[in-house]
Short mmCIF file of C-alpha atoms and ligand atoms in Angstrom, two decimals:
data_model
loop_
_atom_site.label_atom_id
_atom_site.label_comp_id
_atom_site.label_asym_id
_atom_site.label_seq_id
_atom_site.Cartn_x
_atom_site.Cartn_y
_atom_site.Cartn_z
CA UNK A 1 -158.95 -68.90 -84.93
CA UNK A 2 -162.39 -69.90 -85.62
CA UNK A 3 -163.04 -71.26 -89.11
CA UNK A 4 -165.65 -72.66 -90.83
CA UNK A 5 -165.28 -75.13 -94.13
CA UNK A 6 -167.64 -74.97 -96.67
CA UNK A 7 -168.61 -78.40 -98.73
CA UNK A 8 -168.87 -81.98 -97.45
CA UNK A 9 -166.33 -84.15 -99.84
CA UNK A 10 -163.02 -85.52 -99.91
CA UNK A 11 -161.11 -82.67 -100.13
CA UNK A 12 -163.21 -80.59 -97.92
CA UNK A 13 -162.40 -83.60 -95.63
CA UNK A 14 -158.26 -83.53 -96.86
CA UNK A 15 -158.77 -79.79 -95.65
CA UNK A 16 -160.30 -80.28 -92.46
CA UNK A 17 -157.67 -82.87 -91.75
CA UNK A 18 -154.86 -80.53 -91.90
CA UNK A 19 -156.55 -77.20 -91.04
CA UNK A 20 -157.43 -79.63 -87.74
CA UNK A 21 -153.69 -79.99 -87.25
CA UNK A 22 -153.10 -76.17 -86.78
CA UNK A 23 -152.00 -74.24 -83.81
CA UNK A 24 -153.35 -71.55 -84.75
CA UNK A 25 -157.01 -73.37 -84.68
CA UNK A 26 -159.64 -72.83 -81.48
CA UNK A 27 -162.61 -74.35 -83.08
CA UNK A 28 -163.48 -76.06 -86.59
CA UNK A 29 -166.78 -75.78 -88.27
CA UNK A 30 -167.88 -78.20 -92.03
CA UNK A 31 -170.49 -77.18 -93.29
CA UNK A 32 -172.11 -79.66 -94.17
CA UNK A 33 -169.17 -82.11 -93.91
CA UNK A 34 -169.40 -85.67 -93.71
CA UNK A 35 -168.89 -88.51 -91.54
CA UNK A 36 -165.31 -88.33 -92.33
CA UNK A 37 -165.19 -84.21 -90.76
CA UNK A 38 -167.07 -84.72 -88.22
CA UNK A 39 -164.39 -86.53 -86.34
CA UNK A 40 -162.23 -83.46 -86.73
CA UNK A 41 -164.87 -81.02 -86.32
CA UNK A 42 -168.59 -79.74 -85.96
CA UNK A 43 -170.83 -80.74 -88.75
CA UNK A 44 -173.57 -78.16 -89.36
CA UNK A 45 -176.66 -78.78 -91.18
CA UNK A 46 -175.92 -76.09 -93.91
CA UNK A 47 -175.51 -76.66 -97.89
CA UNK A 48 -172.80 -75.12 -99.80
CA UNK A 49 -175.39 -73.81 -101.72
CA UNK A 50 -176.87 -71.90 -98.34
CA UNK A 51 -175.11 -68.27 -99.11
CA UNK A 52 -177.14 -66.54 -96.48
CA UNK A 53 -177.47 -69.38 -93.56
CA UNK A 54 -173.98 -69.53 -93.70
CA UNK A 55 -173.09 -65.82 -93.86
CA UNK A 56 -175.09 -65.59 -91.07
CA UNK A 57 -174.04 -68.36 -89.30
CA UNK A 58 -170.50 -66.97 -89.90
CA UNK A 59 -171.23 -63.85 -88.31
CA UNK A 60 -173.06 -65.44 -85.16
CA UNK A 61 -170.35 -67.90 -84.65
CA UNK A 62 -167.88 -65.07 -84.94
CA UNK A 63 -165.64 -66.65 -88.03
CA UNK A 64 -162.55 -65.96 -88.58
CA UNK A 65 -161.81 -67.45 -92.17
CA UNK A 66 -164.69 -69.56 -94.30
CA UNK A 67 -162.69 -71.84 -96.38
CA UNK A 68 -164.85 -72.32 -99.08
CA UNK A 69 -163.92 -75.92 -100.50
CA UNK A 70 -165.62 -76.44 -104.21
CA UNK A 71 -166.25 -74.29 -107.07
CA UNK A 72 -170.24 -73.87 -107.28
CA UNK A 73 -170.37 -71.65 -104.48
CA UNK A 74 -167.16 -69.51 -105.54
CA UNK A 75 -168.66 -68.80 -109.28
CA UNK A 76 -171.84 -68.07 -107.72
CA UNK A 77 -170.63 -65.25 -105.49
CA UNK A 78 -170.25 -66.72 -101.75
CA UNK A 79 -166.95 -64.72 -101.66
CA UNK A 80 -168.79 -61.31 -102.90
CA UNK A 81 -171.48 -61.86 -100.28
CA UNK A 82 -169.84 -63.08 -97.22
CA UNK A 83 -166.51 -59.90 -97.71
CA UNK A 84 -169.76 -57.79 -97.65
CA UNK A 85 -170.75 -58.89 -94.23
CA UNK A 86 -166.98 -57.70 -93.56
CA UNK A 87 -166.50 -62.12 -93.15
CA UNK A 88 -162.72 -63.13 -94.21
CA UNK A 89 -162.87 -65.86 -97.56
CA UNK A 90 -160.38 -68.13 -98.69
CA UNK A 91 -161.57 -68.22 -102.02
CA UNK A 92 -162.11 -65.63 -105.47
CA UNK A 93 -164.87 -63.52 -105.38
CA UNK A 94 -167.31 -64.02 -108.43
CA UNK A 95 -165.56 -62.50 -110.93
CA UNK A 96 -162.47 -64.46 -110.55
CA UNK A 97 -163.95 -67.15 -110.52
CA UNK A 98 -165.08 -67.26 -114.04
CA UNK A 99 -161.36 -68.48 -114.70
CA UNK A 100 -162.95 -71.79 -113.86
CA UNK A 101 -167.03 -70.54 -114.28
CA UNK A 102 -166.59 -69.52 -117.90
CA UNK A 103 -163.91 -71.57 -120.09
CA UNK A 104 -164.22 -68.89 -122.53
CA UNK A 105 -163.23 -65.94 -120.28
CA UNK A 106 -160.24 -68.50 -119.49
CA UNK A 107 -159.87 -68.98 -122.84
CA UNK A 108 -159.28 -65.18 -123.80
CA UNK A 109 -157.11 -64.54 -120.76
CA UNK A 110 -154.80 -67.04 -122.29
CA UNK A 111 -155.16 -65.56 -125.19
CA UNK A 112 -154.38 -61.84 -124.15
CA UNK A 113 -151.13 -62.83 -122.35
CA UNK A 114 -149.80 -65.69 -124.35
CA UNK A 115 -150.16 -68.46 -121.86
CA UNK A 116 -149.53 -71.65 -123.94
CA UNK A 117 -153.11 -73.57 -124.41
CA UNK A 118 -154.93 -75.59 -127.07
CA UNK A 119 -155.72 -73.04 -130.08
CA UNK A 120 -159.82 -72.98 -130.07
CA UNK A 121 -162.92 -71.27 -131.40
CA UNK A 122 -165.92 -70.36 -129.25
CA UNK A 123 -169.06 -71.53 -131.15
CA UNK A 124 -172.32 -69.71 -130.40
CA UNK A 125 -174.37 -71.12 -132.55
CA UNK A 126 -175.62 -74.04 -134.87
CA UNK A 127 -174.54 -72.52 -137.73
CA UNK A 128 -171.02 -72.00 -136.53
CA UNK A 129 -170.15 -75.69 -135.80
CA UNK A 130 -169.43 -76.54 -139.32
CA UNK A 131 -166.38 -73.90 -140.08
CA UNK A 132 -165.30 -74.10 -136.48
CA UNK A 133 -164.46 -77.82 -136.76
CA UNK A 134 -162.75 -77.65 -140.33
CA UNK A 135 -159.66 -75.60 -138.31
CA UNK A 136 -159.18 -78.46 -136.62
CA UNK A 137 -158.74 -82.49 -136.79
CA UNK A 138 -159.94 -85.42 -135.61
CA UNK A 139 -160.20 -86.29 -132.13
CA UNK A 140 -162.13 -83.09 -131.95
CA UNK A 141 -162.23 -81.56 -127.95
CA UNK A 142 -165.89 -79.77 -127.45
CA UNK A 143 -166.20 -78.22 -124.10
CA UNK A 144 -169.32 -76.36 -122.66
CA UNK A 145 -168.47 -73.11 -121.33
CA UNK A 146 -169.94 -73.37 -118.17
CA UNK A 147 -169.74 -75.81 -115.11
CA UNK A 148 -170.64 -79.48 -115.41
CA UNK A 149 -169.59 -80.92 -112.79
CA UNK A 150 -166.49 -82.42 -114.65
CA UNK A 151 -168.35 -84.03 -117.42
CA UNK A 152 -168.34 -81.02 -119.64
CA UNK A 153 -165.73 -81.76 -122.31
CA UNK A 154 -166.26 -83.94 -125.00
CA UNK A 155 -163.82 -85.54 -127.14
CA UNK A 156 -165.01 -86.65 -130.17
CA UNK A 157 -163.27 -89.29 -132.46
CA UNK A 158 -164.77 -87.91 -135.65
CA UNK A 159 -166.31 -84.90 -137.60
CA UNK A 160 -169.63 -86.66 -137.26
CA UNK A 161 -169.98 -87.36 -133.37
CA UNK A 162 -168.48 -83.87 -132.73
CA UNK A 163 -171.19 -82.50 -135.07
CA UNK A 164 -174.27 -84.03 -132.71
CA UNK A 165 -172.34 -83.40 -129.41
CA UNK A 166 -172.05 -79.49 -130.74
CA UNK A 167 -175.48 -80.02 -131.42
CA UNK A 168 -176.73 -81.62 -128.12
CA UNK A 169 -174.32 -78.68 -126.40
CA UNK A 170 -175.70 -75.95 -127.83
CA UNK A 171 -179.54 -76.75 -127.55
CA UNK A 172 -179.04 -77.21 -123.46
CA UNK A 173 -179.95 -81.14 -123.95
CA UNK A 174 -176.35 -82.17 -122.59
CA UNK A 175 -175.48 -79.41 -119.74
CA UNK A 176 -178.46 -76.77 -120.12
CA UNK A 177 -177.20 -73.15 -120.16
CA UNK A 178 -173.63 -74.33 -119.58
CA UNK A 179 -173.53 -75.30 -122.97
CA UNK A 180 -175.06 -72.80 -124.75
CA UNK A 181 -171.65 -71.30 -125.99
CA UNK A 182 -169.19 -73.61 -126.70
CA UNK A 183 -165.01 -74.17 -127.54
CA UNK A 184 -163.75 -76.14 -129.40
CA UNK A 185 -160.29 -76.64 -129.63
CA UNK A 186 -157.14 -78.63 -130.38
CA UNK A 187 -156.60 -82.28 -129.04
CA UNK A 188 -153.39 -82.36 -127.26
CA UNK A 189 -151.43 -85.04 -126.73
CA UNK A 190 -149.27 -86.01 -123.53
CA UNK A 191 -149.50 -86.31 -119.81
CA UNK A 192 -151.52 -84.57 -117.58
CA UNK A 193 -149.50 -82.56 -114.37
CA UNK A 194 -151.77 -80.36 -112.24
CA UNK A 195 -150.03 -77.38 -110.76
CA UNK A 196 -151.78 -75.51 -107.82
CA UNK A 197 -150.69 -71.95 -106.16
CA UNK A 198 -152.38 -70.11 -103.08
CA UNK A 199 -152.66 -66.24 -103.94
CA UNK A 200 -153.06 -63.29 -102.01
CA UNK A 201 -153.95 -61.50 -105.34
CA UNK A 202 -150.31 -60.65 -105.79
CA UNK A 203 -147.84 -63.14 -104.33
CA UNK A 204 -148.29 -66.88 -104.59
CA UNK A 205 -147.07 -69.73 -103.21
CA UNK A 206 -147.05 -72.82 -105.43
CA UNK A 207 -147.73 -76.14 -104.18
CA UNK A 208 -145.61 -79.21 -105.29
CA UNK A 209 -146.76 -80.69 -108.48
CA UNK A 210 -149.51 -83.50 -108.48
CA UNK A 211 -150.93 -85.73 -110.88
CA UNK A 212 -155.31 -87.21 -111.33
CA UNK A 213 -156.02 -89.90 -112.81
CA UNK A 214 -159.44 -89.02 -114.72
CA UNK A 215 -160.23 -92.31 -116.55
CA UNK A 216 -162.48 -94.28 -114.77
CA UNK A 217 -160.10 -97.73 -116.07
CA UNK A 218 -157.01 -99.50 -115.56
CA UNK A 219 -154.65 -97.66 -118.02
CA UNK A 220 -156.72 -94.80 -118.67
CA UNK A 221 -159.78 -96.66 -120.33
CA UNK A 222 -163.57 -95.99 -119.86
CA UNK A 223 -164.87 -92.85 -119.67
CA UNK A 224 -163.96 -89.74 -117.77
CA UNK A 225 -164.66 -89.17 -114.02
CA UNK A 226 -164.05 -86.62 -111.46
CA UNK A 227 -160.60 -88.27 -110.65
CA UNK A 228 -159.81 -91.73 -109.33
CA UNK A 229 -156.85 -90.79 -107.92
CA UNK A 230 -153.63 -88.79 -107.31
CA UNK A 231 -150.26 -88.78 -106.17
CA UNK A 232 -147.68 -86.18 -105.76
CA UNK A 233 -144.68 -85.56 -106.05
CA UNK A 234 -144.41 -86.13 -109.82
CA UNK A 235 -141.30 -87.76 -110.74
CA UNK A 236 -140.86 -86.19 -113.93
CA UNK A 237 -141.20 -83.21 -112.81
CA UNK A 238 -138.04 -81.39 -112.60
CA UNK A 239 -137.53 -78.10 -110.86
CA UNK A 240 -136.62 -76.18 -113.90
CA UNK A 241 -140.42 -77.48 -115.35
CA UNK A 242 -141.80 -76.08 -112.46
CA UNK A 243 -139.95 -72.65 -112.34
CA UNK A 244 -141.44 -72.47 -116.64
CA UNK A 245 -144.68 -72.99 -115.50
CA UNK A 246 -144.75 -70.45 -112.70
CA UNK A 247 -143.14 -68.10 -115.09
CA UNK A 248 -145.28 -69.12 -117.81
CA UNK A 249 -148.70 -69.60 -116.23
CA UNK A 250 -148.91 -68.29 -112.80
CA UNK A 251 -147.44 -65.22 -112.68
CA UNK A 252 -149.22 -63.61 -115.68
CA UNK A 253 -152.76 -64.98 -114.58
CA UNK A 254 -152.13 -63.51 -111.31
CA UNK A 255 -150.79 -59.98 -112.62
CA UNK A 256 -153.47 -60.10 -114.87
CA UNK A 257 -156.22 -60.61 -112.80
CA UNK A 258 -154.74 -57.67 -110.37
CA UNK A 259 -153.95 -55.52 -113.36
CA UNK A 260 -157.47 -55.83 -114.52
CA UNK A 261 -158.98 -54.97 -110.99
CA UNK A 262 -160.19 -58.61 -110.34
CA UNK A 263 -157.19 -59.53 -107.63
CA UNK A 264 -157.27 -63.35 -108.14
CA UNK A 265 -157.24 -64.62 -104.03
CA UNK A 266 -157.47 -68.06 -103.46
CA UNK A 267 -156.44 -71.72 -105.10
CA UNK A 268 -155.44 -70.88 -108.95
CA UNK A 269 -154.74 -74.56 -110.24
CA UNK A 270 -153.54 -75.05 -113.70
CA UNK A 271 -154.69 -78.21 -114.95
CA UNK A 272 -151.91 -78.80 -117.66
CA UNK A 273 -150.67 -81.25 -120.60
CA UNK A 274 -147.04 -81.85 -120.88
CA UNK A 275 -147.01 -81.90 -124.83
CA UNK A 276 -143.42 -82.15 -126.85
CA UNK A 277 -143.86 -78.50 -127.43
CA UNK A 278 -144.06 -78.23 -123.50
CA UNK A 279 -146.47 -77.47 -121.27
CA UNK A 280 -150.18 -76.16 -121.94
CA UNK A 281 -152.93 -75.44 -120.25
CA UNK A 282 -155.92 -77.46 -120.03
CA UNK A 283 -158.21 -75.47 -117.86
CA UNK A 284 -157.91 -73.47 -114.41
CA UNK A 285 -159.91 -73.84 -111.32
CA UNK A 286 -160.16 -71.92 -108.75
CA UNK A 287 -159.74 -74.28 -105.76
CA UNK A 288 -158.14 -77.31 -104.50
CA UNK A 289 -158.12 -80.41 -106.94
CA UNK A 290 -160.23 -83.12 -106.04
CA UNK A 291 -158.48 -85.76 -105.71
CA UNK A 292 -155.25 -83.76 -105.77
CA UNK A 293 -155.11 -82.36 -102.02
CA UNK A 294 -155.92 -85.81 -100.94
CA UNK A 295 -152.10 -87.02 -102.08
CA UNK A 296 -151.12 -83.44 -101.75
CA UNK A 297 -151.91 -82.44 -97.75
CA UNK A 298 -150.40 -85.33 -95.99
CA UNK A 299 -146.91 -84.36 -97.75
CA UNK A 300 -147.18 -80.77 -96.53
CA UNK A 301 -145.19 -80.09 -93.45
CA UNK A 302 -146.20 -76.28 -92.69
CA UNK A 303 -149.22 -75.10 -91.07
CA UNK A 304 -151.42 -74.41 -94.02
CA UNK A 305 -153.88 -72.16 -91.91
CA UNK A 306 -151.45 -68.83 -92.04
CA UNK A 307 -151.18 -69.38 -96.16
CA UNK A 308 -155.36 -69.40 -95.96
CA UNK A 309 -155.47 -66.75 -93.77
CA UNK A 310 -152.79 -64.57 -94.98
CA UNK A 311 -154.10 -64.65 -98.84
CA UNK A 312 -157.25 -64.20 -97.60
CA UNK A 313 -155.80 -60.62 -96.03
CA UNK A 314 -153.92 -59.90 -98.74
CA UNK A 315 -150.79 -60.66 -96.89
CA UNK A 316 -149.39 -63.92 -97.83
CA UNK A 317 -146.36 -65.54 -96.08
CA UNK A 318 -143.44 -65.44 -97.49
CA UNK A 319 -141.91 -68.29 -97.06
CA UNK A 320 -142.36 -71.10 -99.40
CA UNK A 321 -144.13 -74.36 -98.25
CA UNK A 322 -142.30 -76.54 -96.79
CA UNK A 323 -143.25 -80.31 -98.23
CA UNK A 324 -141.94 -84.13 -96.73
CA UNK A 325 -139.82 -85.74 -99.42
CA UNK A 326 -142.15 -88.34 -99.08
CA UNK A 327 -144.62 -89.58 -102.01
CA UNK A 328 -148.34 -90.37 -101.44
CA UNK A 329 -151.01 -91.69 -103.12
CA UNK A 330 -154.39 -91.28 -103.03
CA UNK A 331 -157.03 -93.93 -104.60
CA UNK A 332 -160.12 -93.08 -105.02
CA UNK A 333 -162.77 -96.17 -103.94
CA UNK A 334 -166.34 -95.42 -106.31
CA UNK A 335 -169.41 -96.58 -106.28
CA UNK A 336 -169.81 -99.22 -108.68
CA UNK A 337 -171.39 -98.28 -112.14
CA UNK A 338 -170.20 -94.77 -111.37
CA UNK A 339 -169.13 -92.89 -113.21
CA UNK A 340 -172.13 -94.07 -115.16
CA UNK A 341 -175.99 -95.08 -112.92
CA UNK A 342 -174.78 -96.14 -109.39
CA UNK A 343 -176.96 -97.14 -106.27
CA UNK A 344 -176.01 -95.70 -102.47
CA UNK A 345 -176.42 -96.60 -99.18
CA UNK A 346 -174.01 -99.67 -99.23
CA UNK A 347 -172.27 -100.08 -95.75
CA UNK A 348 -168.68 -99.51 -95.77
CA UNK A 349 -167.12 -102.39 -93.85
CA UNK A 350 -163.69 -102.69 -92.30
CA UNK A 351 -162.51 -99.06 -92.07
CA UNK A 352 -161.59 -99.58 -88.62
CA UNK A 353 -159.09 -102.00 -89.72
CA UNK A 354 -157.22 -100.11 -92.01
CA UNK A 355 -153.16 -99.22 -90.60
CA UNK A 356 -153.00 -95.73 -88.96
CA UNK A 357 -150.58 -95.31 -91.56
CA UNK A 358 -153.77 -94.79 -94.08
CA UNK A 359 -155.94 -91.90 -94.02
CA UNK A 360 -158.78 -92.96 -95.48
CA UNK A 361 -160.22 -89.62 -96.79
CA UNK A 362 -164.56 -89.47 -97.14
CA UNK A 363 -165.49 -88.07 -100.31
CA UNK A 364 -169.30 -88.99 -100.60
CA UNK A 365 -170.66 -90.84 -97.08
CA UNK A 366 -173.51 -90.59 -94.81
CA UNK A 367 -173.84 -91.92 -91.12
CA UNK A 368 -176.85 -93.91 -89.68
CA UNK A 369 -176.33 -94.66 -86.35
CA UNK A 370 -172.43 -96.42 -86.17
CA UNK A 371 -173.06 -97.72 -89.90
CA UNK A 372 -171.37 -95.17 -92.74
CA UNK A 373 -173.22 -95.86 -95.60
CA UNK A 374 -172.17 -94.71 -99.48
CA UNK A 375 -173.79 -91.75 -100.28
CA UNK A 376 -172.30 -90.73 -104.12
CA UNK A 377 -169.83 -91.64 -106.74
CA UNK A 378 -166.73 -91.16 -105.51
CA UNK A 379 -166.83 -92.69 -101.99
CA UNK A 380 -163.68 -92.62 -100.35
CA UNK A 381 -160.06 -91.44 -100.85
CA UNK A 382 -157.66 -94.21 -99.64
CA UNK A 383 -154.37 -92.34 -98.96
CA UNK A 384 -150.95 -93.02 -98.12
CA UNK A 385 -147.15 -92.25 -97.71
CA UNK A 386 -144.07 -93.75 -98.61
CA UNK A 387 -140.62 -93.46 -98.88
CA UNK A 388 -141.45 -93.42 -102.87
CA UNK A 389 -143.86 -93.70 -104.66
CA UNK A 390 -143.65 -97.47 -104.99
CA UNK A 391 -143.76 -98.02 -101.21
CA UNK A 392 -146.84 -95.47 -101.26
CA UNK A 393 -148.44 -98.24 -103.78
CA UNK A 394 -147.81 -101.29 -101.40
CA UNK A 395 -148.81 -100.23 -98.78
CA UNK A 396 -152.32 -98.46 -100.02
CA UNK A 397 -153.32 -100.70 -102.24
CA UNK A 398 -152.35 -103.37 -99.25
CA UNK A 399 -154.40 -101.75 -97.06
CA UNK A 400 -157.67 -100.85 -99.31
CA UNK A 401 -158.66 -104.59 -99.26
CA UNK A 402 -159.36 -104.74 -95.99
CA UNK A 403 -162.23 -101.94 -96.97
CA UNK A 404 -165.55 -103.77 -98.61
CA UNK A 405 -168.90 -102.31 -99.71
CA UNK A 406 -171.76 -103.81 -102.41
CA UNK A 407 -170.32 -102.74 -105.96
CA UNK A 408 -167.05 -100.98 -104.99
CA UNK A 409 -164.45 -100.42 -107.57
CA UNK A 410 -160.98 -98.90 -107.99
CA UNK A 411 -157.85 -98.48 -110.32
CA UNK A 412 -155.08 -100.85 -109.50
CA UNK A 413 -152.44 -99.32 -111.13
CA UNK A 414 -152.16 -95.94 -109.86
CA UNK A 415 -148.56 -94.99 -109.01
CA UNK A 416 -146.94 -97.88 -111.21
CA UNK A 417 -144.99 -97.02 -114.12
P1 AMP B 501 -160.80 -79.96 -118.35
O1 AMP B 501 -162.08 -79.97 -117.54
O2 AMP B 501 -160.70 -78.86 -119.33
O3 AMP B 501 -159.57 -80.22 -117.56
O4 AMP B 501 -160.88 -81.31 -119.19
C1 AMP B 501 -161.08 -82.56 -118.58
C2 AMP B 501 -160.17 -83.55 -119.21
O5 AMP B 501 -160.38 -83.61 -120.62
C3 AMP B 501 -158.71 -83.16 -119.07
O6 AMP B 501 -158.21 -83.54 -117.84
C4 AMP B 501 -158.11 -83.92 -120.23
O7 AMP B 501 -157.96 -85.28 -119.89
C5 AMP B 501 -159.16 -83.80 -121.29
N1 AMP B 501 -158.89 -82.65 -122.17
C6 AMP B 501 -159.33 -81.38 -122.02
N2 AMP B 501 -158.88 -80.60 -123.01
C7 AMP B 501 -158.14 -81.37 -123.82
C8 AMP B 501 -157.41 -81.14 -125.02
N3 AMP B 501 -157.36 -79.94 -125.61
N4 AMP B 501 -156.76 -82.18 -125.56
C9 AMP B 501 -156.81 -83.41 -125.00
N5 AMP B 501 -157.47 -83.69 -123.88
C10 AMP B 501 -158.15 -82.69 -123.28
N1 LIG B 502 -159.09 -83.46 -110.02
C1 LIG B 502 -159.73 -82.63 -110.94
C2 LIG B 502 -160.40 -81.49 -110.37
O1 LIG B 502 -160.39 -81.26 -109.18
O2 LIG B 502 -160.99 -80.75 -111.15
#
């Protein structure tokens, strides 16, 4: 098969690591990739963002499956345009993708099939901020309805500060149009478990359970980031968790989607919070977790090609994944000052000296000549097995000091409990 990747971080990277692995694989385009891809593939000059350079380029290079790796191009309709031009997609077309494009259109699926989530209010207007917050209580969660990059909830310690973030929200200042309706809903309390299944638009497979790490701080302090790590499996996590959410989650966004004429294909991951009343739902995306298929790929022992493929068809395997009992960890090396003002260009040192036992994942890098320079927040994905989680820990956090650029920071207590 001939594929071609679409987006150029660390889990476009993750992707192209195991898609590289495949028998089924002739030849392995990124588009635009990174450093980190292009040792696995063919780099092409083309941004996600590129719907028609890469629909033809798809068609010229006679793809078999685009894999399209991030959101923006998924809510903005590369599925829709590339199944046009009769082009396979791993990936929801642009209606489905409002599950993770619109958080109020997730929202009121939740709400028509009685998936357990935070109660909210959508808030339209200035006028509405005032009775919306009185139904709930302090922290107050605000969340802008459209993408924002991961930044676009708020959580606000009292009436007051949610009062100007509503504000700031709904006159575009914060996140422009994604903003301009809002939810606000209930703070809940636990810990976070994401959950991720492939769909053909009727079957599923799920994926074993994995966990981010959004705080940019030791013990979840500082602000919010895209993720500074993940590891999977989750130890409390018990099978009989998993089958609930499946039953719970899953399966009626999935049958809803189909019964509603928008078959859901592609990555649904529930991003949840493991409350005391069990489970709820956070948000959905609609592809891979970023850093979640860093810690979740190298655990997966079958060929993930025929599950992209086949739910791309329509005709998922049917046999479940097959995982190593194995834990890994993934932690994610930033810029420093991210996720606040950061500078690039820093050379990464010393990645040649890392054990073969790491893969060190490239999230946001450039090449200049044999130098790989920073190029973004979240720089690299430092990942790595163990026997449990524990051993995963020694030996990755071992192994990430022999990596050194100007201003890098990480967590140091990912995977310790
Ligand atoms: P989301 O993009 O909806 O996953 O939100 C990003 C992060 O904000 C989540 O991973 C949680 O850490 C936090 N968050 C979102 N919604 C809530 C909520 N209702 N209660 C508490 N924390 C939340
Ligand atoms: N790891 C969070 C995300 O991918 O949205």
């Amino acid at each position: 098969m001939r594929v071609l990747i679409v987006g150029g971080g660390g889990r476009e990277h993750a992707l192209a690591w195991k898609i590289s692995q495949s028998s089924h694989l002739d030849k392995l385009f990124i588009a635009p990739g990174n450093p980190g891809t292009a040792q696995l593939g063919k780099n092409i000059g083309l941004s996600e963002s590129d719907f028609a350079g890469l629909a033809s380029f798809a068609r010229e290079e006679k793809i078999d499956l685009v894999v399209v790796g991030g959101e923006s191009p998924l809510v903005g309709g590369i599925a829709d345009l590339l199944q046009k031009d009769g082009i396979l997609v791993f990936g929801p077309t642009k209606e489905g993708a409002q599950l993770e494009g619109s958080k109020v259109f997730a929202k009121k699926v939740m709400d028509k099939v009685g998936i357990p989530t935070a109660s909210f209010k959508v808030v339209e207007s200035h006028e509405d901020v005032d009775a919306a917050l009185e139904q709930f209580s302090a922290p107050y969660v605000l969340k802008a309805e459209g993408l924002a990059g991961g930044k676009g909830v708020l959580i606000c310690q009292d009436a007051h500060e949610a009062r100007e973030n509503a504000s700031k929200l709904l006159s575009g200042e914060l996140f422009g149009k994604a903003g301009a309706r809002i939810v606000i809903e209930e703070f809940l309390e636990g810990k976070e478990l994401s959950m991720l299944a492939i769909s053909d638009g009727e079957r599923w497979v799920l994926m074993e359970p994995s966990r981010d790490h959004k705080k940019v701080g030791d013990d979840d302090t500082g602000p919010n980031t895209g993720g500074m790590g993940a590891y999977s499996p989750v130890p409390e996590v018990t099978e009989e968790l998993q089958d609930e959410i499946e039953k719970q989650v899953i399966a009626p966004v999935i049958q809803y989607m189909a019964e509603s004429g928008i078959p859901y294909q592609g990555v649904l991951y529930a991003g949840l919070m493991l409350t005391s009343q069990g489970p709820k739902v956070l948000e959905f995306n609609v592809r891979f977790g970023d850093p979640e298929i860093q810690a979740l790929l190298p655990r997966l022992e079958t060929d993930l090609l025929p599950y992209l493929l086949g739910a791309a068809e329509g005709k998922l395997p049917r046999e479940p994944l097959k995982w190593y009992s194995q834990a890994c960890l993934c932690v994610v090396v930033a810029s420093g000052g991210y996720p606040g003002q950061y500078n690039t260009g820093y050379p990464v040192f010393g990645l040649e000296k890392v054990d073969p036992r790491i893969v060190v994942f490239q999230a946001n890098t450039r090449q200049e000549n044999d130098e790989i320079l920073t190029d973004g927040g979240r720089v690299l994905g430092v990942t790595g097995l163990g026997e449990d989680i524990n051993n995963a820990r020694n030996l990755v956090y071992g192994e990430i000091e022999k990596i050194h650029f100007t201003g890098m920071h990480y967590r140091t207590d990912l995977g310790r409990r």
